Amino acid sequence: MGWEAVGHPLAYWRRLVREGVQEGERNNTIASLTGHLLWHGVDPAVVLDLLLAWNATRCRPPLSEDEVARAVESIVRLHRRQEEREEKL
């Protein structure tokens, strides 16, 4: 299955990263971006650093760093559980 077969089109991700989001969309968007980056093999520590920077510059208003870290860690845990299940198949 190729990357073009799942999820949002590339233009969606580019727009999100460039334009950012407003209050009410921040947590879900950070979770979505985290999952997208993890699915593409980006190291979880790098994902956190990227999303902290994106939050500070593109979220209006920004979330606290702790809230971003909690959201990223939650998706990292889900991603790891999914990988473990796939390895058992």
PDB file of C-alpha atoms in Angstrom:
ATOM      1  CA  MET A   1       0.000   0.000   0.000  1.00  0.00           C
ATOM      2  CA  GLY A   2       1.541   3.328  -1.056  1.00  0.00           C
ATOM      3  CA  TRP A   3       1.333   6.609   0.800  1.00  0.00           C
ATOM      4  CA  GLU A   4      -1.105   7.964  -1.760  1.00  0.00           C
ATOM      5  CA  ALA A   5      -3.574   5.185  -0.902  1.00  0.00           C
ATOM      6  CA  VAL A   6      -4.332   6.312   2.655  1.00  0.00           C
ATOM      7  CA  GLY A   7      -5.206   9.465   4.522  1.00  0.00           C
ATOM      8  CA  HIS A   8      -5.346  13.009   3.280  1.00  0.00           C
ATOM      9  CA  PRO A   9      -3.807  14.218   0.014  1.00  0.00           C
ATOM     10  CA  LEU A  10      -0.406  15.906   0.133  1.00  0.00           C
ATOM     11  CA  ALA A  11      -1.981  19.324  -0.512  1.00  0.00           C
ATOM     12  CA  TYR A  12      -3.948  18.975   2.739  1.00  0.00           C
ATOM     13  CA  TRP A  13      -0.783  18.446   4.803  1.00  0.00           C
ATOM     14  CA  ARG A  14       1.054  21.276   3.060  1.00  0.00           C
ATOM     15  CA  ARG A  15      -1.808  23.691   3.704  1.00  0.00           C
ATOM     16  CA  LEU A  16      -2.064  22.648   7.363  1.00  0.00           C
ATOM     17  CA  VAL A  17       1.634  23.116   8.000  1.00  0.00           C
ATOM     18  CA  ARG A  18       1.732  26.449   6.187  1.00  0.00           C
ATOM     19  CA  GLU A  19      -1.502  28.012   7.465  1.00  0.00           C
ATOM     20  CA  GLY A  20      -1.872  26.513  10.936  1.00  0.00           C
ATOM     21  CA  VAL A  21      -5.121  26.231  12.864  1.00  0.00           C
ATOM     22  CA  GLN A  22      -7.371  28.152  15.223  1.00  0.00           C
ATOM     23  CA  GLU A  23      -8.569  27.333  18.709  1.00  0.00           C
ATOM     24  CA  GLY A  24     -10.860  24.308  18.605  1.00  0.00           C
ATOM     25  CA  GLU A  25      -8.742  22.531  15.977  1.00  0.00           C
ATOM     26  CA  ARG A  26      -5.333  22.494  17.639  1.00  0.00           C
ATOM     27  CA  ASN A  27      -5.388  19.224  19.611  1.00  0.00           C
ATOM     28  CA  ASN A  28      -6.925  17.156  16.824  1.00  0.00           C
ATOM     29  CA  THR A  29      -4.555  18.649  14.286  1.00  0.00           C
ATOM     30  CA  ILE A  30      -1.496  17.972  16.445  1.00  0.00           C
ATOM     31  CA  ALA A  31      -2.670  14.374  16.889  1.00  0.00           C
ATOM     32  CA  SER A  32      -3.235  14.037  13.155  1.00  0.00           C
ATOM     33  CA  LEU A  33       0.142  15.535  12.238  1.00  0.00           C
ATOM     34  CA  THR A  34       1.828  13.289  14.805  1.00  0.00           C
ATOM     35  CA  GLY A  35       0.247  10.188  13.311  1.00  0.00           C
ATOM     36  CA  HIS A  36       1.141  11.292   9.796  1.00  0.00           C
ATOM     37  CA  LEU A  37       4.791  11.878  10.686  1.00  0.00           C
ATOM     38  CA  LEU A  38       5.091   8.620  12.634  1.00  0.00           C
ATOM     39  CA  TRP A  39       3.506   6.680   9.775  1.00  0.00           C
ATOM     40  CA  HIS A  40       6.212   8.120   7.533  1.00  0.00           C
ATOM     41  CA  GLY A  41       8.926   6.897   9.891  1.00  0.00           C
ATOM     42  CA  VAL A  42       9.876  10.138  11.641  1.00  0.00           C
ATOM     43  CA  ASP A  43      11.453   9.531  15.052  1.00  0.00           C
ATOM     44  CA  PRO A  44       9.065  10.373  17.930  1.00  0.00           C
ATOM     45  CA  ALA A  45      11.547  12.820  19.507  1.00  0.00           C
ATOM     46  CA  VAL A  46      11.825  14.668  16.192  1.00  0.00           C
ATOM     47  CA  VAL A  47       8.025  14.674  15.871  1.00  0.00           C
ATOM     48  CA  LEU A  48       7.728  16.319  19.278  1.00  0.00           C
ATOM     49  CA  ASP A  49      10.299  19.009  18.445  1.00  0.00           C
ATOM     50  CA  LEU A  50       8.641  19.721  15.092  1.00  0.00           C
ATOM     51  CA  LEU A  51       5.185  19.989  16.605  1.00  0.00           C
ATOM     52  CA  LEU A  52       6.359  22.206  19.447  1.00  0.00           C
ATOM     53  CA  ALA A  53       7.786  24.597  16.856  1.00  0.00           C
ATOM     54  CA  TRP A  54       4.681  24.335  14.642  1.00  0.00           C
ATOM     55  CA  ASN A  55       2.428  24.955  17.637  1.00  0.00           C
ATOM     56  CA  ALA A  56       4.401  28.066  18.634  1.00  0.00           C
ATOM     57  CA  THR A  57       4.263  29.560  15.142  1.00  0.00           C
ATOM     58  CA  ARG A  58       1.056  28.251  13.570  1.00  0.00           C
ATOM     59  CA  CYS A  59      -1.504  27.593  16.328  1.00  0.00           C
ATOM     60  CA  ARG A  60      -3.668  30.566  17.193  1.00  0.00           C
ATOM     61  CA  PRO A  61      -3.321  30.763  20.145  1.00  0.00           C
ATOM     62  CA  PRO A  62      -0.576  28.203  20.843  1.00  0.00           C
ATOM     63  CA  LEU A  63      -1.192  25.351  23.250  1.00  0.00           C
ATOM     64  CA  SER A  64       1.123  24.955  26.228  1.00  0.00           C
ATOM     65  CA  GLU A  65       4.229  22.877  25.555  1.00  0.00           C
ATOM     66  CA  ASP A  66       2.991  20.342  28.116  1.00  0.00           C
ATOM     67  CA  GLU A  67      -0.300  19.928  26.261  1.00  0.00           C
ATOM     68  CA  VAL A  68       1.509  19.420  22.940  1.00  0.00           C
ATOM     69  CA  ALA A  69       3.828  16.865  24.568  1.00  0.00           C
ATOM     70  CA  ARG A  70       0.865  14.963  26.059  1.00  0.00           C
ATOM     71  CA  ALA A  71      -0.927  14.853  22.704  1.00  0.00           C
ATOM     72  CA  VAL A  72       2.183  13.668  20.859  1.00  0.00           C
ATOM     73  CA  GLU A  73       2.980  11.006  23.481  1.00  0.00           C
ATOM     74  CA  SER A  74      -0.581   9.700  23.332  1.00  0.00           C
ATOM     75  CA  ILE A  75      -0.338   9.166  19.573  1.00  0.00           C
ATOM     76  CA  VAL A  76       3.169   7.690  19.895  1.00  0.00           C
ATOM     77  CA  ARG A  77       1.763   5.085  22.334  1.00  0.00           C
ATOM     78  CA  LEU A  78      -1.077   4.236  19.922  1.00  0.00           C
ATOM     79  CA  HIS A  79       1.382   3.981  17.034  1.00  0.00           C
ATOM     80  CA  ARG A  80       3.663   1.641  18.994  1.00  0.00           C
ATOM     81  CA  ARG A  81       0.735  -0.598  19.991  1.00  0.00           C
ATOM     82  CA  GLN A  82      -0.343  -0.802  16.358  1.00  0.00           C
ATOM     83  CA  GLU A  83       3.197  -1.692  15.273  1.00  0.00           C
ATOM     84  CA  GLU A  84       3.352  -4.415  17.945  1.00  0.00           C
ATOM     85  CA  ARG A  85       0.055  -5.899  16.746  1.00  0.00           C
ATOM     86  CA  GLU A  86       1.276  -5.903  13.153  1.00  0.00           C
ATOM     87  CA  GLU A  87       4.515  -7.618  14.160  1.00  0.00           C
ATOM     88  CA  LYS A  88       2.530 -10.456  15.752  1.00  0.00           C
ATOM     89  CA  LEU A  89       0.651 -11.166  12.510  1.00  0.00           C
TER      90      LEU A  89
END
